[in-house]
Short mmCIF file of C-alpha atoms in Angstrom, two decimals:
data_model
loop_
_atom_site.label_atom_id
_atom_site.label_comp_id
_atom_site.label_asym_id
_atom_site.label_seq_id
_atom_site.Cartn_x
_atom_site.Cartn_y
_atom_site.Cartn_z
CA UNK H 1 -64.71 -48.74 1.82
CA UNK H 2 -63.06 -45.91 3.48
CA UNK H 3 -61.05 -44.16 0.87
CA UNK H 4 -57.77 -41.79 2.16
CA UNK H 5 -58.35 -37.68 1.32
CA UNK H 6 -56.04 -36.50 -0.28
CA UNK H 7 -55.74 -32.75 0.40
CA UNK H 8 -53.58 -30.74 -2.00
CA UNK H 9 -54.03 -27.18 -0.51
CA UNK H 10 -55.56 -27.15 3.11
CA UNK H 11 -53.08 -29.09 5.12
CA UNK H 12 -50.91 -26.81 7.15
CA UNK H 13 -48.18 -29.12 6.50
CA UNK H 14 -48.16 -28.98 2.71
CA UNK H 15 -49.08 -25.14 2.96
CA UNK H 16 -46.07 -24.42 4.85
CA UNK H 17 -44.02 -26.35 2.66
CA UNK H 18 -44.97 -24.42 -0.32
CA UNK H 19 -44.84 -21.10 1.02
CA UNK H 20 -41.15 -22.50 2.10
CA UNK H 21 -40.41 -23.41 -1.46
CA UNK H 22 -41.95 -20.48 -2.67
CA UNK H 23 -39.87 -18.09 -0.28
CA UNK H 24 -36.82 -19.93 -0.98
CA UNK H 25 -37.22 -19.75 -4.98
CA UNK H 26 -37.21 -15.95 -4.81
CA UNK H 27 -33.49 -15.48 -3.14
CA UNK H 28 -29.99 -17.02 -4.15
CA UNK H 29 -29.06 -19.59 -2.44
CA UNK H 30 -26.52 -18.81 0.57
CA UNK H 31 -23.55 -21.71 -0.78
CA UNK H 32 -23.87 -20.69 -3.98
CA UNK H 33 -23.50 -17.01 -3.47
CA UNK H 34 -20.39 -17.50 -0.79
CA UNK H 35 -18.90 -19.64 -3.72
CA UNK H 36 -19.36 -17.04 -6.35
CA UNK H 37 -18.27 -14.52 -4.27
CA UNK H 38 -15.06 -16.74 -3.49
CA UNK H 39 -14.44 -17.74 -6.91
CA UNK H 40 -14.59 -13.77 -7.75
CA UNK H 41 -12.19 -12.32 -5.18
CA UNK H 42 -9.27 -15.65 -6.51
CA UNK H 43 -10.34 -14.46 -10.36
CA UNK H 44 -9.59 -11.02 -9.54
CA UNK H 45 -5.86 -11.89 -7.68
CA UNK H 46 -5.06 -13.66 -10.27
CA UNK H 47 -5.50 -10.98 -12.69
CA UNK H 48 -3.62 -8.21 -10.51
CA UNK H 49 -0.79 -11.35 -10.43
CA UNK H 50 -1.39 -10.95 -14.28
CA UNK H 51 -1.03 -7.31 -15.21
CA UNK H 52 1.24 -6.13 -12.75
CA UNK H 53 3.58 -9.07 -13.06
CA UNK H 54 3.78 -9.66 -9.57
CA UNK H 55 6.89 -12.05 -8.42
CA UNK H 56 7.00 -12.54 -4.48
CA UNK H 57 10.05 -13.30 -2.87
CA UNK H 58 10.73 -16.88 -2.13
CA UNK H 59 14.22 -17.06 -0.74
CA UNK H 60 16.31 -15.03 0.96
CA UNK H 61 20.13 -15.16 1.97
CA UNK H 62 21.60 -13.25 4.46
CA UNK H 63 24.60 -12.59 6.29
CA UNK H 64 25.87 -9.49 8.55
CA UNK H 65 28.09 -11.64 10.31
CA UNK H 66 26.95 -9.61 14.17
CA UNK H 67 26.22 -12.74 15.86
CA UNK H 68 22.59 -12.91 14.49
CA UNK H 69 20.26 -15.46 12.72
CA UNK H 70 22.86 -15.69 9.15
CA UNK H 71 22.16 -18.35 6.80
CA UNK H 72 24.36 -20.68 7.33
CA UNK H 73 27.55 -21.04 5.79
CA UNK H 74 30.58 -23.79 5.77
CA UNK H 75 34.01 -22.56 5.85
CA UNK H 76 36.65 -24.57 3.97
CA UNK H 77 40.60 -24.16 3.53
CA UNK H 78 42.00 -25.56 0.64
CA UNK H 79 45.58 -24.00 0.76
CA UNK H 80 47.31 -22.86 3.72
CA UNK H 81 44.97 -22.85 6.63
CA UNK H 82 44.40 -20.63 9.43
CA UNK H 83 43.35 -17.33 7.91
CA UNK H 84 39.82 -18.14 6.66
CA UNK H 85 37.56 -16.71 9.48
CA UNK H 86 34.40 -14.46 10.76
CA UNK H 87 35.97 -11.49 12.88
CA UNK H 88 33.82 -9.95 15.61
CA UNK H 89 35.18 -5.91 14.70
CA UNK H 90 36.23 -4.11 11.20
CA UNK H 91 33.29 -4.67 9.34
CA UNK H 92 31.21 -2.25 7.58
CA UNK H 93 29.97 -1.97 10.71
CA UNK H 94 30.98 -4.44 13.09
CA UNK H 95 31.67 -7.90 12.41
CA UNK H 96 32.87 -9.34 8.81
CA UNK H 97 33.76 -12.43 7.03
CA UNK H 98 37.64 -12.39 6.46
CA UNK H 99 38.27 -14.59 3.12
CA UNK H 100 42.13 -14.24 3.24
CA UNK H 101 44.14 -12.98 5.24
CA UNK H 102 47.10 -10.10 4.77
CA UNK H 103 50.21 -11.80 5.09
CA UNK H 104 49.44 -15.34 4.54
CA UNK H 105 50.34 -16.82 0.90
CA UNK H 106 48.96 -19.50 -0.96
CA UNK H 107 45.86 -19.40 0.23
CA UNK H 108 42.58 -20.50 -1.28
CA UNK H 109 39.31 -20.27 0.66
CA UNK H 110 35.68 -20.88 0.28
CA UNK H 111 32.73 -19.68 2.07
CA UNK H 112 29.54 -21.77 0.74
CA UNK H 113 25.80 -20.52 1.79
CA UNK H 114 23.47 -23.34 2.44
CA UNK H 115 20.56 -23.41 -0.29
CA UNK H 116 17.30 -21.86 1.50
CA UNK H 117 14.42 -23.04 -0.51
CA UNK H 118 14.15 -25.29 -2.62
CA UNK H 119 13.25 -24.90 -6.70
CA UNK H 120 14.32 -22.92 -9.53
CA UNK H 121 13.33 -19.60 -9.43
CA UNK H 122 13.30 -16.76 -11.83
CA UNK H 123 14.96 -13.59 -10.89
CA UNK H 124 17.85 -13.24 -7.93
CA UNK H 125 19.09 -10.09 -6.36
CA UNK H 126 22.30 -9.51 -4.77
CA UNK H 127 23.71 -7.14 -2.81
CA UNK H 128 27.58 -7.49 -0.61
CA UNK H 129 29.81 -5.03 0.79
CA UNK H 130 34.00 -5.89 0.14
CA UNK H 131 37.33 -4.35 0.88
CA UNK H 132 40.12 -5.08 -0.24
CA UNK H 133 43.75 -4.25 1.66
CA UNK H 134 47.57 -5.08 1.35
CA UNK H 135 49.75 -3.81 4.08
CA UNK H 136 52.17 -5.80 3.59
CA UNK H 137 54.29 -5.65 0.53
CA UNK H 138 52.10 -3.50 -1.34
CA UNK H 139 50.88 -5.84 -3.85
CA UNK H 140 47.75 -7.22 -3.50
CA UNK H 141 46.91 -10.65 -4.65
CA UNK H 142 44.82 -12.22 -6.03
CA UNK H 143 40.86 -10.83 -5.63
CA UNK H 144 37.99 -12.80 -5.12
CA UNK H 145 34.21 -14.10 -6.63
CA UNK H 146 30.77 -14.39 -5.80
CA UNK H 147 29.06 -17.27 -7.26
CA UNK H 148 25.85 -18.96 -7.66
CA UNK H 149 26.29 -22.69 -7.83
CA UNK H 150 23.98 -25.28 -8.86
CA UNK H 151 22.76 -27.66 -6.30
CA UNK H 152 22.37 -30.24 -8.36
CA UNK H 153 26.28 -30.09 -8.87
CA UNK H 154 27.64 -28.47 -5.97
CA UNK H 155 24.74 -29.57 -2.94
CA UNK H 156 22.12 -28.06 -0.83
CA UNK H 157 24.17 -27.57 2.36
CA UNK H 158 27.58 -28.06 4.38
CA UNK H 159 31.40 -28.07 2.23
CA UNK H 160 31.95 -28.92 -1.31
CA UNK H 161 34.94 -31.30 -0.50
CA UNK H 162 37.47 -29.73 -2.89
CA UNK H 163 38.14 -26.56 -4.72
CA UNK H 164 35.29 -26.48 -7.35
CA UNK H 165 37.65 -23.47 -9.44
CA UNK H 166 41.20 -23.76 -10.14
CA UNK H 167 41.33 -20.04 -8.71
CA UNK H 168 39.31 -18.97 -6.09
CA UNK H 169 38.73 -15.50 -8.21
CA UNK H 170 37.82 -16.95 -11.23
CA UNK H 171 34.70 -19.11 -11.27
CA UNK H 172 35.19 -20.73 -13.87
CA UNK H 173 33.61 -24.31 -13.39
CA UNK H 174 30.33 -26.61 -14.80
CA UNK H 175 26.79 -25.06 -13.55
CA UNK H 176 28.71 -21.86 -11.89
CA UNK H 177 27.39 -18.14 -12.68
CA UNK H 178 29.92 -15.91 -11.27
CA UNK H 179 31.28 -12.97 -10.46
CA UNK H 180 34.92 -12.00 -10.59
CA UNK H 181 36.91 -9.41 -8.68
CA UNK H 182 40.46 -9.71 -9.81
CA UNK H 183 43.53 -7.66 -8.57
CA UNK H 184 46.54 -10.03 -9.84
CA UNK H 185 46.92 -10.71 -13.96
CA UNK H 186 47.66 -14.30 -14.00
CA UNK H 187 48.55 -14.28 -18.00
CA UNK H 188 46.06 -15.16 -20.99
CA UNK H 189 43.09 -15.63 -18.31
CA UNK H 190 43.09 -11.11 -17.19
CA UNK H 191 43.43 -9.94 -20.98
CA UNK H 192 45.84 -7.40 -21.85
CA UNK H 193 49.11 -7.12 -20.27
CA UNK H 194 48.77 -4.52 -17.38
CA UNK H 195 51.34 -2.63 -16.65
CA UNK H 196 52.75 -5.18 -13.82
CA UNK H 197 51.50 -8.62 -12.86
CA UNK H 198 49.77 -6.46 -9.53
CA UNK H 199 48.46 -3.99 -11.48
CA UNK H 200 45.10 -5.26 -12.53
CA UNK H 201 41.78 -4.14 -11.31
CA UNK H 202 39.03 -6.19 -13.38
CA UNK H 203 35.62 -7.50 -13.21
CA UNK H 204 33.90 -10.17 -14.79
CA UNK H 205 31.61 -12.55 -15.21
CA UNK H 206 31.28 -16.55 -15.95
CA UNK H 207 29.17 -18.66 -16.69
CA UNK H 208 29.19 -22.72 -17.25
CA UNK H 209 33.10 -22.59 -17.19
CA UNK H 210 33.45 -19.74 -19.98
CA UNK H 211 33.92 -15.62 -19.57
CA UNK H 212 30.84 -13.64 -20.64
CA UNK H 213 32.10 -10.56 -20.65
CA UNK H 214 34.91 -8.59 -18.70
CA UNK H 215 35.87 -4.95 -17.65
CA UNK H 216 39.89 -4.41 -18.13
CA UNK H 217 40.60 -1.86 -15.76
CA UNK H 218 37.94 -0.44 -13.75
CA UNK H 219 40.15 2.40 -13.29
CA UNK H 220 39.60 3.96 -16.64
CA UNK H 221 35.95 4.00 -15.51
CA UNK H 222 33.80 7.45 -14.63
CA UNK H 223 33.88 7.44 -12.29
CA UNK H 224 37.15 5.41 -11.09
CA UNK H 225 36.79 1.78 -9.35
CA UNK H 226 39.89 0.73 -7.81
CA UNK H 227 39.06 -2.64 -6.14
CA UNK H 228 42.51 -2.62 -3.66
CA UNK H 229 42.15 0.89 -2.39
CA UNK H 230 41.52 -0.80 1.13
CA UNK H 231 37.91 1.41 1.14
CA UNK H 232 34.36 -0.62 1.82
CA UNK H 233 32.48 -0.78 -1.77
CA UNK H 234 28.94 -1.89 -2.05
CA UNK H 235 28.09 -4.12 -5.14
CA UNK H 236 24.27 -4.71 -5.81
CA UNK H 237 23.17 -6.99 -9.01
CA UNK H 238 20.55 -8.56 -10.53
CA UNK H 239 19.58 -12.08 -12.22
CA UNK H 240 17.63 -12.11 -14.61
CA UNK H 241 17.45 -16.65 -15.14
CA UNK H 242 14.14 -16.28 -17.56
CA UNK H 243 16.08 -13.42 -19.40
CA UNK H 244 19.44 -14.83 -19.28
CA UNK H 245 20.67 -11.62 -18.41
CA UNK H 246 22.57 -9.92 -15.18
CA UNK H 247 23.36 -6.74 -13.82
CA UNK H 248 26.06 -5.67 -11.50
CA UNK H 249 26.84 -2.03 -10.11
CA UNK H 250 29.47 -0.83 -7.62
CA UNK H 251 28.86 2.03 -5.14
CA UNK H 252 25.86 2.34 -7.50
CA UNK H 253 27.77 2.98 -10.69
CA UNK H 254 26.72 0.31 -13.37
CA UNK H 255 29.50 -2.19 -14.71
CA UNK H 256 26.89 -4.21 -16.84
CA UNK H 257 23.29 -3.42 -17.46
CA UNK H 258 21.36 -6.74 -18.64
CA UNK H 259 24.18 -8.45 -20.62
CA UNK H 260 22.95 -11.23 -22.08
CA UNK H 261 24.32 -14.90 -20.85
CA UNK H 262 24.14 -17.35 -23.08
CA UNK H 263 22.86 -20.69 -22.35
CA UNK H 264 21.63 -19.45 -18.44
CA UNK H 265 18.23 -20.51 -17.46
CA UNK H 266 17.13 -20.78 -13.91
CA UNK H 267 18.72 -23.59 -11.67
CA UNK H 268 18.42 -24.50 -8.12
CA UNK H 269 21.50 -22.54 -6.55
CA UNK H 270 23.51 -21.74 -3.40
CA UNK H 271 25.63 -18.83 -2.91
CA UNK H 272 29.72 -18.96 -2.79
CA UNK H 273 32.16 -16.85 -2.27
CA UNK H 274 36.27 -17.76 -2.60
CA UNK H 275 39.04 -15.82 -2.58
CA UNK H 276 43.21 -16.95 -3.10
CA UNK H 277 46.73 -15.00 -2.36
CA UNK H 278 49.79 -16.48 -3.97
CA UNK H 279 53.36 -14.86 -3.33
CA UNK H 280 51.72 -11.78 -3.23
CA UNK H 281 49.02 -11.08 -0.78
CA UNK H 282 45.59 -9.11 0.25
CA UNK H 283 42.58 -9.65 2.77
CA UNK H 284 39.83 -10.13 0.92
CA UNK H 285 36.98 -9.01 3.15
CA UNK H 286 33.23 -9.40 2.63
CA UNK H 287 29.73 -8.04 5.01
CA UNK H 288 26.37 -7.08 4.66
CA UNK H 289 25.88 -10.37 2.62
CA UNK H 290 21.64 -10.30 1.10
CA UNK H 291 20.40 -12.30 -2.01
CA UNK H 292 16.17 -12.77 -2.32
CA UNK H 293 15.30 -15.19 -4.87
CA UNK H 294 11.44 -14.22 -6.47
CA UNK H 295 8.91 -15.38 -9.07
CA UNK H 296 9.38 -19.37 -8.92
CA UNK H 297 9.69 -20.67 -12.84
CA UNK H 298 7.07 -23.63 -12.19
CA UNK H 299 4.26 -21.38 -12.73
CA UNK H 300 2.14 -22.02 -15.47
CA UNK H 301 1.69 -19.65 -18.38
CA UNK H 302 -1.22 -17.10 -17.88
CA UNK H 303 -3.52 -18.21 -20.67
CA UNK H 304 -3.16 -21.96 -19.06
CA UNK H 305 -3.75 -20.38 -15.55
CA UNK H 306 -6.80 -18.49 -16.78
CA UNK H 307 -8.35 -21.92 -17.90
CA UNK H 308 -7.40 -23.80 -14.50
CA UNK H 309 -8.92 -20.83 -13.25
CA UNK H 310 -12.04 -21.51 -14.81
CA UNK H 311 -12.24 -25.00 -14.73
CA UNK H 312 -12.24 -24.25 -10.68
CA UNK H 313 -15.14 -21.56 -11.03
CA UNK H 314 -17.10 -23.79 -12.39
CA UNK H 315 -16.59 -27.05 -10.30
CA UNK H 316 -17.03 -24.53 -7.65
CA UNK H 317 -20.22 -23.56 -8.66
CA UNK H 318 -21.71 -26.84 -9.46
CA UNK H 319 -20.97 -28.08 -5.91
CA UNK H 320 -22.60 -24.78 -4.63
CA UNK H 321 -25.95 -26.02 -6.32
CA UNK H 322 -25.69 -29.54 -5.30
CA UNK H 323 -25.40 -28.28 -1.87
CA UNK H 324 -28.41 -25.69 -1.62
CA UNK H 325 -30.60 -28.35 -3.58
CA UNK H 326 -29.54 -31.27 -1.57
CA UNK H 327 -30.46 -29.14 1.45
CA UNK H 328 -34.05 -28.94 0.62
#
Protein backbone atom coordinates (compact mmCIF):
# COMPACT_ATOMS: atom_id res chain seq x y z
CA UNK A 1 0.00 0.00 0.00
CA UNK A 2 1.59 3.10 -1.15
CA UNK A 3 0.93 5.68 1.46
CA UNK A 4 1.09 9.77 0.28
CA UNK A 5 4.26 11.84 2.18
CA UNK A 6 3.28 14.33 3.64
CA UNK A 7 6.09 16.92 3.86
CA UNK A 8 5.60 19.79 6.31
CA UNK A 9 8.95 21.69 5.82
CA UNK A 10 10.93 20.62 2.60
CA UNK A 11 8.57 21.42 -0.18
CA UNK A 12 9.55 24.60 -1.91
CA UNK A 13 6.00 25.29 -2.27
CA UNK A 14 5.00 25.27 1.39
CA UNK A 15 8.48 26.94 2.22
CA UNK A 16 7.76 29.80 0.12
CA UNK A 17 4.45 30.14 1.42
CA UNK A 18 5.59 30.50 4.90
CA UNK A 19 8.38 32.71 4.40
CA UNK A 20 5.42 34.76 2.45
CA UNK A 21 3.28 34.67 5.52
CA UNK A 22 6.04 35.25 7.63
CA UNK A 23 7.25 38.43 5.61
CA UNK A 24 3.84 39.66 5.34
CA UNK A 25 3.07 39.34 9.28
CA UNK A 26 5.94 41.71 10.04
CA UNK A 27 4.53 44.96 7.97
CA UNK A 28 0.99 46.72 8.02
CA UNK A 29 -0.99 45.90 5.61
CA UNK A 30 -1.08 48.46 2.52
CA UNK A 31 -5.41 48.95 2.64
CA UNK A 32 -5.38 49.23 6.01
CA UNK A 33 -2.72 51.82 6.36
CA UNK A 34 -4.18 54.03 3.18
CA UNK A 35 -7.52 53.78 5.23
CA UNK A 36 -6.07 54.96 8.46
CA UNK A 37 -4.24 57.44 6.91
CA UNK A 38 -7.61 58.59 5.12
CA UNK A 39 -9.72 58.36 8.05
CA UNK A 40 -6.91 60.69 9.85
CA UNK A 41 -6.53 63.54 7.37
CA UNK A 42 -11.15 63.72 7.37
CA UNK A 43 -10.73 63.50 11.51
CA UNK A 44 -8.39 66.26 11.45
CA UNK A 45 -10.75 68.68 8.88
CA UNK A 46 -13.29 68.13 10.79
CA UNK A 47 -11.73 69.38 13.84
CA UNK A 48 -10.17 72.65 12.13
CA UNK A 49 -14.19 72.91 10.84
CA UNK A 50 -14.64 72.57 14.73
CA UNK A 51 -12.42 75.09 16.44
CA UNK A 52 -12.20 77.67 14.02
CA UNK A 53 -15.88 77.66 13.24
CA UNK A 54 -15.43 77.56 9.72
CA UNK A 55 -18.75 78.55 7.55
CA UNK A 56 -18.05 78.45 3.64
CA UNK A 57 -20.00 80.41 1.43
CA UNK A 58 -22.85 78.75 -0.25
CA UNK A 59 -24.69 81.40 -2.16
CA UNK A 60 -23.95 84.35 -3.63
CA UNK A 61 -26.05 87.29 -5.23
CA UNK A 62 -24.80 89.70 -7.37
CA UNK A 63 -25.59 92.52 -9.43
CA UNK A 64 -23.39 95.51 -11.04
CA UNK A 65 -25.83 95.97 -13.59
CA UNK A 66 -22.51 96.45 -16.61
CA UNK A 67 -23.91 93.99 -18.88
CA UNK A 68 -22.25 91.00 -17.05
CA UNK A 69 -23.25 87.54 -15.61
CA UNK A 70 -26.02 89.32 -12.65
CA UNK A 71 -28.26 87.05 -10.94
CA UNK A 72 -31.17 87.34 -12.36
CA UNK A 73 -33.80 89.56 -11.48
CA UNK A 74 -37.68 90.22 -12.60
CA UNK A 75 -38.80 93.68 -12.92
CA UNK A 76 -42.43 94.44 -12.02
CA UNK A 77 -44.63 97.78 -12.11
CA UNK A 78 -47.35 97.91 -9.91
CA UNK A 79 -48.31 101.68 -10.20
CA UNK A 80 -47.65 103.84 -13.03
CA UNK A 81 -45.40 102.10 -15.45
CA UNK A 82 -42.59 103.12 -17.50
CA UNK A 83 -39.94 104.30 -15.07
CA UNK A 84 -38.78 101.00 -13.52
CA UNK A 85 -35.54 100.20 -15.52
CA UNK A 86 -31.60 99.17 -15.70
CA UNK A 87 -29.72 102.31 -17.25
CA UNK A 88 -26.49 101.66 -19.15
CA UNK A 89 -24.56 105.21 -17.51
CA UNK A 90 -24.86 107.05 -13.89
CA UNK A 91 -24.05 104.34 -11.78
CA UNK A 92 -21.49 104.16 -9.17
CA UNK A 93 -19.64 103.46 -11.91
CA UNK A 94 -21.40 102.79 -14.95
CA UNK A 95 -24.59 101.16 -15.25
CA UNK A 96 -27.42 101.09 -12.35
CA UNK A 97 -30.77 99.81 -11.53
CA UNK A 98 -33.24 102.86 -11.59
CA UNK A 99 -36.22 101.88 -9.03
CA UNK A 100 -38.25 105.13 -9.66
CA UNK A 101 -37.94 107.54 -11.58
CA UNK A 102 -37.72 111.64 -10.89
CA UNK A 103 -40.77 113.02 -12.10
CA UNK A 104 -43.10 110.20 -12.31
CA UNK A 105 -45.79 109.88 -9.33
CA UNK A 106 -47.49 107.08 -7.99
CA UNK A 107 -45.20 104.75 -8.62
CA UNK A 108 -44.48 101.45 -6.93
CA UNK A 109 -41.78 99.09 -8.22
CA UNK A 110 -40.16 95.86 -7.44
CA UNK A 111 -36.98 94.35 -8.40
CA UNK A 112 -37.00 90.52 -7.14
CA UNK A 113 -33.51 88.39 -7.25
CA UNK A 114 -34.02 84.83 -8.19
CA UNK A 115 -33.10 82.44 -5.14
CA UNK A 116 -29.48 80.90 -5.96
CA UNK A 117 -29.20 77.85 -3.88
CA UNK A 118 -31.32 76.18 -2.37
CA UNK A 119 -31.66 75.59 1.77
CA UNK A 120 -31.64 77.57 4.80
CA UNK A 121 -28.54 78.86 5.66
CA UNK A 122 -27.11 80.53 8.66
CA UNK A 123 -25.48 83.83 8.27
CA UNK A 124 -26.10 86.40 5.07
CA UNK A 125 -24.05 89.38 4.15
CA UNK A 126 -25.09 92.30 2.26
CA UNK A 127 -23.62 94.93 0.74
CA UNK A 128 -25.57 97.81 -2.05
CA UNK A 129 -24.68 101.13 -3.14
CA UNK A 130 -28.03 103.86 -3.38
CA UNK A 131 -28.67 107.45 -4.24
CA UNK A 132 -31.23 109.14 -3.78
CA UNK A 133 -32.25 112.56 -5.96
CA UNK A 134 -35.26 115.02 -6.46
CA UNK A 135 -34.83 117.60 -9.11
CA UNK A 136 -37.91 118.24 -9.50
CA UNK A 137 -39.96 119.90 -6.87
CA UNK A 138 -37.58 119.46 -4.21
CA UNK A 139 -39.31 116.98 -2.19
CA UNK A 140 -38.36 113.68 -2.38
CA UNK A 141 -40.73 110.86 -1.97
CA UNK A 142 -41.04 108.21 -0.72
CA UNK A 143 -37.50 105.98 -0.14
CA UNK A 144 -37.09 102.53 -0.66
CA UNK A 145 -36.22 98.72 1.06
CA UNK A 146 -34.13 95.87 0.74
CA UNK A 147 -35.66 92.69 1.69
CA UNK A 148 -35.10 89.12 2.17
CA UNK A 149 -38.19 87.13 1.35
CA UNK A 150 -39.02 83.69 2.07
CA UNK A 151 -39.33 81.33 -0.77
CA UNK A 152 -41.61 79.36 0.63
CA UNK A 153 -43.99 82.50 0.54
CA UNK A 154 -42.77 84.66 -2.05
CA UNK A 155 -40.97 81.80 -4.76
CA UNK A 156 -37.67 80.75 -6.01
CA UNK A 157 -37.61 82.75 -9.25
CA UNK A 158 -39.45 85.18 -11.85
CA UNK A 159 -42.38 88.10 -10.39
CA UNK A 160 -44.36 87.90 -7.29
CA UNK A 161 -47.70 88.79 -9.11
CA UNK A 162 -48.75 91.66 -6.84
CA UNK A 163 -47.32 94.10 -4.43
CA UNK A 164 -46.29 91.84 -1.44
CA UNK A 165 -46.08 95.50 0.92
CA UNK A 166 -48.63 98.07 0.97
CA UNK A 167 -45.53 100.53 0.49
CA UNK A 168 -42.76 99.69 -1.44
CA UNK A 169 -40.44 101.33 1.53
CA UNK A 170 -41.85 99.63 4.21
CA UNK A 171 -41.59 95.84 4.21
CA UNK A 172 -43.84 95.14 6.22
CA UNK A 173 -45.41 91.69 5.13
CA UNK A 174 -45.55 87.65 6.44
CA UNK A 175 -41.91 85.88 6.17
CA UNK A 176 -40.20 89.42 5.06
CA UNK A 177 -36.87 90.69 6.94
CA UNK A 178 -36.32 94.08 5.73
CA UNK A 179 -34.72 97.00 5.46
CA UNK A 180 -36.23 100.45 5.26
CA UNK A 181 -34.94 103.68 3.74
CA UNK A 182 -37.63 106.23 4.20
CA UNK A 183 -37.60 109.95 3.03
CA UNK A 184 -41.54 110.80 3.20
CA UNK A 185 -43.46 110.55 6.91
CA UNK A 186 -46.59 108.90 5.96
CA UNK A 187 -48.26 109.48 9.66
CA UNK A 188 -48.29 106.89 12.70
CA UNK A 189 -46.08 104.36 10.48
CA UNK A 190 -42.39 107.20 10.51
CA UNK A 191 -42.81 108.08 14.37
CA UNK A 192 -42.62 111.52 15.45
CA UNK A 193 -43.93 114.30 13.49
CA UNK A 194 -40.96 115.74 11.41
CA UNK A 195 -40.89 118.95 10.77
CA UNK A 196 -42.82 118.55 7.22
CA UNK A 197 -44.35 115.46 5.66
CA UNK A 198 -40.73 115.56 3.26
CA UNK A 199 -38.67 116.01 5.95
CA UNK A 200 -37.90 112.55 7.16
CA UNK A 201 -34.71 110.69 6.78
CA UNK A 202 -35.18 107.19 8.70
CA UNK A 203 -34.05 103.72 8.75
CA UNK A 204 -35.46 100.67 9.88
CA UNK A 205 -35.98 97.38 10.06
CA UNK A 206 -38.96 94.61 9.84
CA UNK A 207 -39.48 91.63 10.36
CA UNK A 208 -42.68 89.10 9.91
CA UNK A 209 -44.92 92.25 9.27
CA UNK A 210 -43.81 94.20 12.58
CA UNK A 211 -40.90 97.15 13.12
CA UNK A 212 -37.88 95.93 15.11
CA UNK A 213 -36.36 98.83 15.67
CA UNK A 214 -36.02 102.32 13.85
CA UNK A 215 -33.59 105.36 13.58
CA UNK A 216 -35.74 108.84 13.54
CA UNK A 217 -33.59 111.05 11.78
CA UNK A 218 -30.35 109.90 10.62
CA UNK A 219 -29.43 113.41 10.53
CA UNK A 220 -28.91 113.86 14.20
CA UNK A 221 -26.35 111.06 13.70
CA UNK A 222 -22.24 111.55 14.04
CA UNK A 223 -21.62 111.67 11.78
CA UNK A 224 -24.76 113.01 9.63
CA UNK A 225 -26.73 110.52 7.13
CA UNK A 226 -28.94 112.34 4.92
CA UNK A 227 -30.47 109.64 2.63
CA UNK A 228 -31.81 112.43 -0.28
CA UNK A 229 -28.62 114.37 -0.58
CA UNK A 230 -28.49 112.93 -4.27
CA UNK A 231 -24.67 111.49 -3.17
CA UNK A 232 -23.84 107.46 -3.76
CA UNK A 233 -23.86 105.79 -0.07
CA UNK A 234 -22.63 102.31 0.49
CA UNK A 235 -24.68 100.17 3.03
CA UNK A 236 -23.01 96.79 4.12
CA UNK A 237 -24.97 94.41 6.80
CA UNK A 238 -24.99 91.34 8.28
CA UNK A 239 -27.52 88.35 9.20
CA UNK A 240 -27.06 86.73 11.78
CA UNK A 241 -30.47 83.75 11.21
CA UNK A 242 -28.91 81.32 14.13
CA UNK A 243 -28.48 84.56 16.28
CA UNK A 244 -31.51 86.31 15.31
CA UNK A 245 -29.62 89.30 15.05
CA UNK A 246 -28.56 91.94 12.09
CA UNK A 247 -26.28 94.58 11.44
CA UNK A 248 -26.44 97.42 9.06
CA UNK A 249 -23.80 100.35 8.49
CA UNK A 250 -23.77 103.22 5.99
CA UNK A 251 -20.56 104.60 4.41
CA UNK A 252 -19.20 102.37 7.21
CA UNK A 253 -20.80 104.16 10.12
CA UNK A 254 -22.92 101.60 12.20
CA UNK A 255 -26.85 102.18 12.43
CA UNK A 256 -27.39 98.82 14.39
CA UNK A 257 -24.81 96.47 15.74
CA UNK A 258 -26.47 92.87 16.36
CA UNK A 259 -30.01 93.95 17.40
CA UNK A 260 -31.76 91.21 18.31
CA UNK A 261 -34.96 90.04 16.02
CA UNK A 262 -37.32 88.31 17.59
CA UNK A 263 -38.82 85.25 16.28
CA UNK A 264 -36.03 85.18 13.03
CA UNK A 265 -34.49 81.88 12.36
CA UNK A 266 -33.01 80.97 9.08
CA UNK A 267 -35.42 80.54 6.00
CA UNK A 268 -34.88 79.84 2.42
CA UNK A 269 -34.83 83.52 0.92
CA UNK A 270 -34.53 85.69 -2.22
CA UNK A 271 -33.51 89.17 -2.31
CA UNK A 272 -36.03 92.30 -3.10
CA UNK A 273 -35.78 95.53 -3.46
CA UNK A 274 -39.03 98.17 -4.01
CA UNK A 275 -39.25 101.55 -3.99
CA UNK A 276 -42.75 104.09 -4.42
CA UNK A 277 -43.21 108.08 -5.20
CA UNK A 278 -46.61 109.51 -4.50
CA UNK A 279 -47.37 113.33 -5.28
CA UNK A 280 -44.06 113.96 -4.36
CA UNK A 281 -41.21 112.36 -6.11
CA UNK A 282 -37.37 110.93 -6.08
CA UNK A 283 -35.24 108.32 -8.16
CA UNK A 284 -34.47 105.81 -6.08
CA UNK A 285 -31.28 104.35 -7.49
CA UNK A 286 -29.46 101.15 -6.50
CA UNK A 287 -25.66 99.32 -7.90
CA UNK A 288 -23.02 97.28 -6.80
CA UNK A 289 -25.76 94.79 -5.57
CA UNK A 290 -23.60 91.47 -3.44
CA UNK A 291 -25.23 89.16 -0.76
CA UNK A 292 -23.12 85.54 0.08
CA UNK A 293 -25.14 83.28 2.07
CA UNK A 294 -22.55 80.82 4.45
CA UNK A 295 -22.64 78.04 7.04
CA UNK A 296 -25.85 75.93 5.86
CA UNK A 297 -28.14 75.24 9.23
CA UNK A 298 -28.57 71.38 8.30
CA UNK A 299 -25.36 70.56 9.81
CA UNK A 300 -25.35 68.42 12.61
CA UNK A 301 -24.16 69.45 16.04
CA UNK A 302 -20.36 68.77 16.64
CA UNK A 303 -20.61 66.19 19.40
CA UNK A 304 -23.15 64.19 16.89
CA UNK A 305 -20.60 64.82 14.00
CA UNK A 306 -17.72 63.57 16.12
CA UNK A 307 -19.66 60.19 16.60
CA UNK A 308 -20.65 59.87 12.74
CA UNK A 309 -17.16 60.56 12.50
CA UNK A 310 -16.24 57.65 14.32
CA UNK A 311 -18.70 55.33 13.43
CA UNK A 312 -16.97 55.92 9.73
CA UNK A 313 -13.32 55.31 11.17
CA UNK A 314 -14.20 52.35 12.24
CA UNK A 315 -16.32 50.78 9.37
CA UNK A 316 -13.42 52.08 7.51
CA UNK A 317 -11.07 50.16 9.21
CA UNK A 318 -12.85 46.93 9.41
CA UNK A 319 -13.20 46.85 5.60
CA UNK A 320 -9.39 47.67 5.43
CA UNK A 321 -8.78 44.22 7.27
CA UNK A 322 -11.26 42.26 5.39
CA UNK A 323 -9.51 43.38 2.37
CA UNK A 324 -5.70 42.64 3.24
CA UNK A 325 -6.92 39.21 4.81
CA UNK A 326 -9.16 38.29 2.01
CA UNK A 327 -6.14 38.99 -0.22
CA UNK A 328 -4.07 36.28 1.19
Amino acid sequence: MNTPALHTGTTHGLTVARAHTADTSNRRPLVLTDMRNLALHAMGLLLLGLIFHVAPVHATVMAEFDGGADTPLTLEEFGNTGSLSIEASGGNPGGFLRLTEDGVPSQHNYASFDNTDAGAFSTSSFSFDFRITDNTDGSTADGFSFSYADTGTYGTSGGLGSAPFFSGEHPIAADVLGFSFDTWWNGSDDGPTPGTSDDLSEVSVFWDGALVDRIDDTRLLTPVLTLDDGLWHTVTGLVDFDAATVSLSVDGNALFTDLAVPGLTPFESRILYAARTGGAVQESAIDNVLVEFGGTTAVPEPGTLLLLLLGAVGILLTQGRRRHYQAF
